[in-house]
Amino acid sequence: MIIETLSTFPSMYDSVMGSSMMRIAQEKGILSFRAHDLRDWTHDRHRTTDDEPYGGGAGLVMKCGPIFEAFDDIACAEGLPAPCTVFLSPCGERFDDDLACDLARCERLLFVCGHYEGVDERAYALADRVVSLGDYVLTSGELASMVVIDAVVRKLPGVLGADNGALDESFADGLLEYPQYTRPSSFRGMEVPAVLLSGDHGAVARWRRAQSLERTARLRPDLLEGVELTREDEEALQAALRARDGEAAEGFPR
């Protein structure tokens, strides 16, 4: 996959894209990343990308001219597929795992990142998708794009290994992920569930499914509305909820 960003602060990507999974994905040749500086498409000595809003008001608005010029050059680069262009905005569609999967199917993504008070509305004519992380405002679209890029790249085959661990993560099947444990098996009076030490892979799988259902029902019951539960799921969920209630009554954290 080719991922590019267009923003006024491209150096913000250096740490995130040069570390951990993002660095490994690039070293493996799974990901090609480039951060473009929007100021390269300005024509004044101050390299201005913003101006005062028409009609008055606080803050500055990013000009549409540099964005259009940059898009013309980047999107039409010789030998590359046309990008799916993504704008980050509080007015966009809510980002979730389904959208991450959709974007992961694209050959090339171009993220256009706003700053200041916002972006001249005319620039959105270039957008294929307008995405919001949630009902809050960030200082810049760079921050939001990093979150989206991370969620998308981990979906790419080979990034998390041959078995693609993303398939078992929260929201991959509409549910929250089950609890995870590692050594030691006993710590300050808290024990790892015995089933995880049993070596019975079938029992472990059933326990994880039940725990995933219980955690979702307790913390994000809204997610269950979009999940089709089998009879076994219903029975496992009720059993897990009863067990959790029993632990709470004995003083264990819920």
XYZ file of C-alpha atoms in Angstrom:
254
model
C 0.000 0.000 0.000
C 1.047 3.555 -0.725
C 0.085 6.098 1.940
C 0.761 9.805 1.555
C -0.161 12.802 3.653
C -0.526 16.463 2.772
C -0.156 18.877 5.664
C 1.580 21.977 6.971
C 3.589 20.033 9.556
C 4.925 16.897 7.818
C 7.680 16.433 10.410
C 5.000 15.364 12.896
C 4.981 11.966 11.184
C 8.680 11.257 11.701
C 8.393 9.543 15.072
C 5.202 7.562 14.441
C 6.057 6.365 10.945
C 9.664 5.607 11.879
C 8.882 3.408 14.873
C 7.428 0.032 15.772
C 4.956 -1.571 13.393
C 4.990 1.297 10.889
C 8.747 1.075 10.466
C 8.600 -2.714 10.133
C 5.816 -2.523 7.516
C 7.983 -0.217 5.426
C 11.069 -2.391 5.848
C 9.078 -5.414 4.678
C 7.941 -3.528 1.591
C 4.283 -3.780 2.616
C 3.935 -0.024 3.047
C 5.350 2.972 1.214
C 4.883 6.248 3.094
C 5.541 9.869 2.211
C 4.580 13.094 3.988
C 4.134 16.079 1.643
C 4.567 19.650 2.849
C 1.637 21.786 1.715
C 3.879 24.865 1.841
C 5.688 23.535 -1.241
C 2.643 24.609 -3.262
C 2.479 28.201 -2.027
C 3.722 31.228 -4.004
C 4.606 33.924 -1.477
C 7.792 34.395 0.486
C 6.046 33.517 3.760
C 4.731 30.234 2.279
C 1.246 31.063 3.531
C -1.341 28.290 3.697
C -4.077 30.117 5.653
C -6.026 33.368 5.708
C -8.782 35.146 7.617
C -12.295 33.735 7.115
C -14.810 35.547 4.961
C -17.616 36.885 7.136
C -15.322 37.379 10.104
C -14.777 35.180 13.113
C -11.951 33.773 15.176
C -9.033 31.805 13.816
C -7.617 31.218 10.362
C -8.857 29.043 7.506
C -6.629 26.958 5.259
C -6.674 28.210 1.681
C -8.023 25.926 -1.007
C -5.545 27.013 -3.723
C -2.433 25.231 -2.370
C -4.489 22.127 -1.605
C -5.818 21.909 -5.173
C -2.389 22.497 -6.676
C -0.793 19.884 -4.450
C -3.536 17.391 -5.235
C -3.099 17.903 -8.980
C 0.590 17.050 -8.689
C 0.351 14.220 -6.167
C -2.731 12.429 -7.452
C -1.541 12.448 -11.049
C 1.997 11.212 -10.317
C 3.156 9.059 -13.204
C 3.075 5.314 -12.677
C 0.905 5.387 -9.548
C -2.768 4.466 -9.144
C -5.207 7.260 -8.379
C -5.431 7.688 -4.592
C -8.457 7.407 -2.375
C -8.346 10.905 -0.882
C -9.302 11.182 2.776
C -9.950 14.459 4.589
C -9.959 14.523 8.392
C -12.769 16.617 9.867
C -15.154 16.606 12.854
C -17.915 16.756 10.220
C -16.930 13.417 8.662
C -18.204 9.886 9.056
C -17.253 8.249 12.330
C -14.110 6.150 12.047
C -14.507 2.516 13.085
C -13.135 -0.928 12.328
C -15.363 -1.390 9.265
C -14.044 1.823 7.740
C -10.470 0.770 8.562
C -11.094 -2.454 6.634
C -12.505 -0.505 3.679
C -9.474 1.763 3.531
C -7.113 -1.214 3.886
C -8.418 -2.508 0.540
C -7.174 0.590 -1.295
C -3.914 0.552 -3.243
C -3.113 4.157 -2.413
C -4.356 6.590 0.225
C -3.840 10.335 0.388
C -4.701 12.041 3.687
C -5.341 15.785 3.544
C -4.906 17.272 7.004
C -6.527 20.463 8.162
C -5.208 22.857 10.758
C -6.184 26.111 12.441
C -9.924 26.884 12.291
C -10.553 24.536 9.378
C -10.285 24.150 5.620
C -11.906 26.223 2.895
C -15.071 24.273 2.088
C -14.243 24.146 -1.631
C -11.295 21.847 -0.965
C -13.683 19.076 0.077
C -14.586 18.677 -3.590
C -11.393 16.578 -3.764
C -12.425 14.167 -1.004
C -13.437 10.564 -1.558
C -14.000 10.114 2.178
C -14.293 12.617 5.025
C -13.468 10.958 8.349
C -13.910 11.952 11.988
C -12.376 10.198 14.983
C -15.225 11.260 17.232
C -17.142 14.107 18.776
C -14.207 16.273 19.758
C -11.741 18.643 18.110
C -7.990 18.148 17.715
C -5.342 20.757 17.018
C -4.567 19.267 13.636
C -5.559 16.651 11.120
C -2.067 15.174 11.343
C -2.898 13.676 14.729
C -6.152 12.194 13.473
C -4.540 10.796 10.339
C -1.896 8.980 12.400
C -4.634 7.102 14.236
C -6.385 6.147 10.999
C -3.124 5.121 9.317
C -2.156 2.913 12.258
C -5.545 1.185 12.295
C -5.415 0.633 8.526
C -1.823 -0.579 8.234
C -2.244 -3.272 10.892
C -4.960 -4.762 8.655
C -2.526 -5.340 5.795
C -1.460 -8.978 5.311
C 1.966 -9.662 6.749
C 2.197 -6.627 9.015
C 1.289 -8.503 12.207
C 2.768 -11.805 11.057
C 1.520 -14.672 8.938
C -1.560 -15.292 11.086
C -2.570 -11.608 11.064
C -3.360 -10.976 14.724
C -5.725 -8.152 13.727
C -8.412 -10.758 13.144
C -8.708 -11.371 16.904
C -8.657 -7.761 18.036
C -11.501 -5.727 19.462
C -14.224 -4.884 16.922
C -12.882 -7.347 14.316
C -16.004 -9.485 14.824
C -18.145 -6.693 16.271
C -17.175 -7.466 19.876
C -14.591 -6.253 22.368
C -11.543 -8.464 22.745
C -11.334 -11.020 25.564
C -8.957 -10.442 28.542
C -5.278 -11.245 28.000
C -2.717 -12.586 30.500
C 0.980 -13.476 30.568
C 3.556 -14.643 33.146
C 3.521 -14.878 36.113
C 0.427 -17.022 36.604
C -0.041 -15.603 40.112
C 0.594 -11.972 41.047
C -0.357 -10.288 44.325
C -3.149 -12.734 44.916
C -4.558 -12.403 41.402
C -4.581 -15.641 39.422
C -4.644 -16.294 35.700
C -7.857 -18.191 34.848
C -7.143 -21.918 35.080
C -8.564 -22.644 31.639
C -5.731 -20.659 30.025
C -3.211 -22.958 31.711
C -5.039 -26.163 30.811
C -3.620 -26.739 27.338
C -7.162 -27.470 26.104
C -7.377 -25.262 22.997
C -11.094 -25.894 22.540
C -11.850 -24.851 26.110
C -9.648 -21.778 25.722
C -11.498 -20.751 22.550
C -14.881 -21.150 24.259
C -13.713 -19.196 27.303
C -12.397 -16.364 25.143
C -15.634 -16.164 23.178
C -17.690 -16.042 26.389
C -15.434 -13.397 27.903
C -15.619 -11.310 24.746
C -19.411 -11.466 24.854
C -19.543 -10.630 28.561
C -17.127 -7.702 28.264
C -19.074 -6.274 25.322
C -22.399 -6.645 27.132
C -20.994 -4.906 30.204
C -18.953 -2.115 28.611
C -20.409 -1.588 25.134
C -23.903 -3.137 24.992
C -24.649 -1.045 21.896
C -22.243 -3.228 19.902
C -24.329 -6.343 20.526
C -27.133 -4.873 18.442
C -25.053 -5.478 15.328
C -23.908 -9.004 16.222
C -25.904 -12.141 15.404
C -25.578 -14.430 18.430
C -25.991 -18.183 18.256
C -27.785 -20.158 20.940
C -24.365 -21.207 22.251
C -23.341 -17.545 22.390
C -26.432 -16.655 24.419
C -25.813 -19.469 26.872
C -22.124 -18.606 27.177
C -22.943 -14.940 27.719
C -25.407 -15.659 30.511
C -22.969 -18.024 32.203
C -20.159 -15.459 31.974
C -22.383 -12.720 33.398
C -23.377 -14.956 36.340
C -19.723 -15.788 36.991
C -18.768 -12.122 36.864
C -21.546 -11.183 39.283
C -20.296 -13.895 41.642
C -16.743 -12.550 41.514
C -17.985 -9.022 42.221
C -19.924 -10.265 45.248
C -16.704 -11.807 46.609
C -14.812 -8.555 46.209
C -13.041 -9.093 42.889
C -12.927 -6.104 40.496
C -15.653 -6.134 37.864
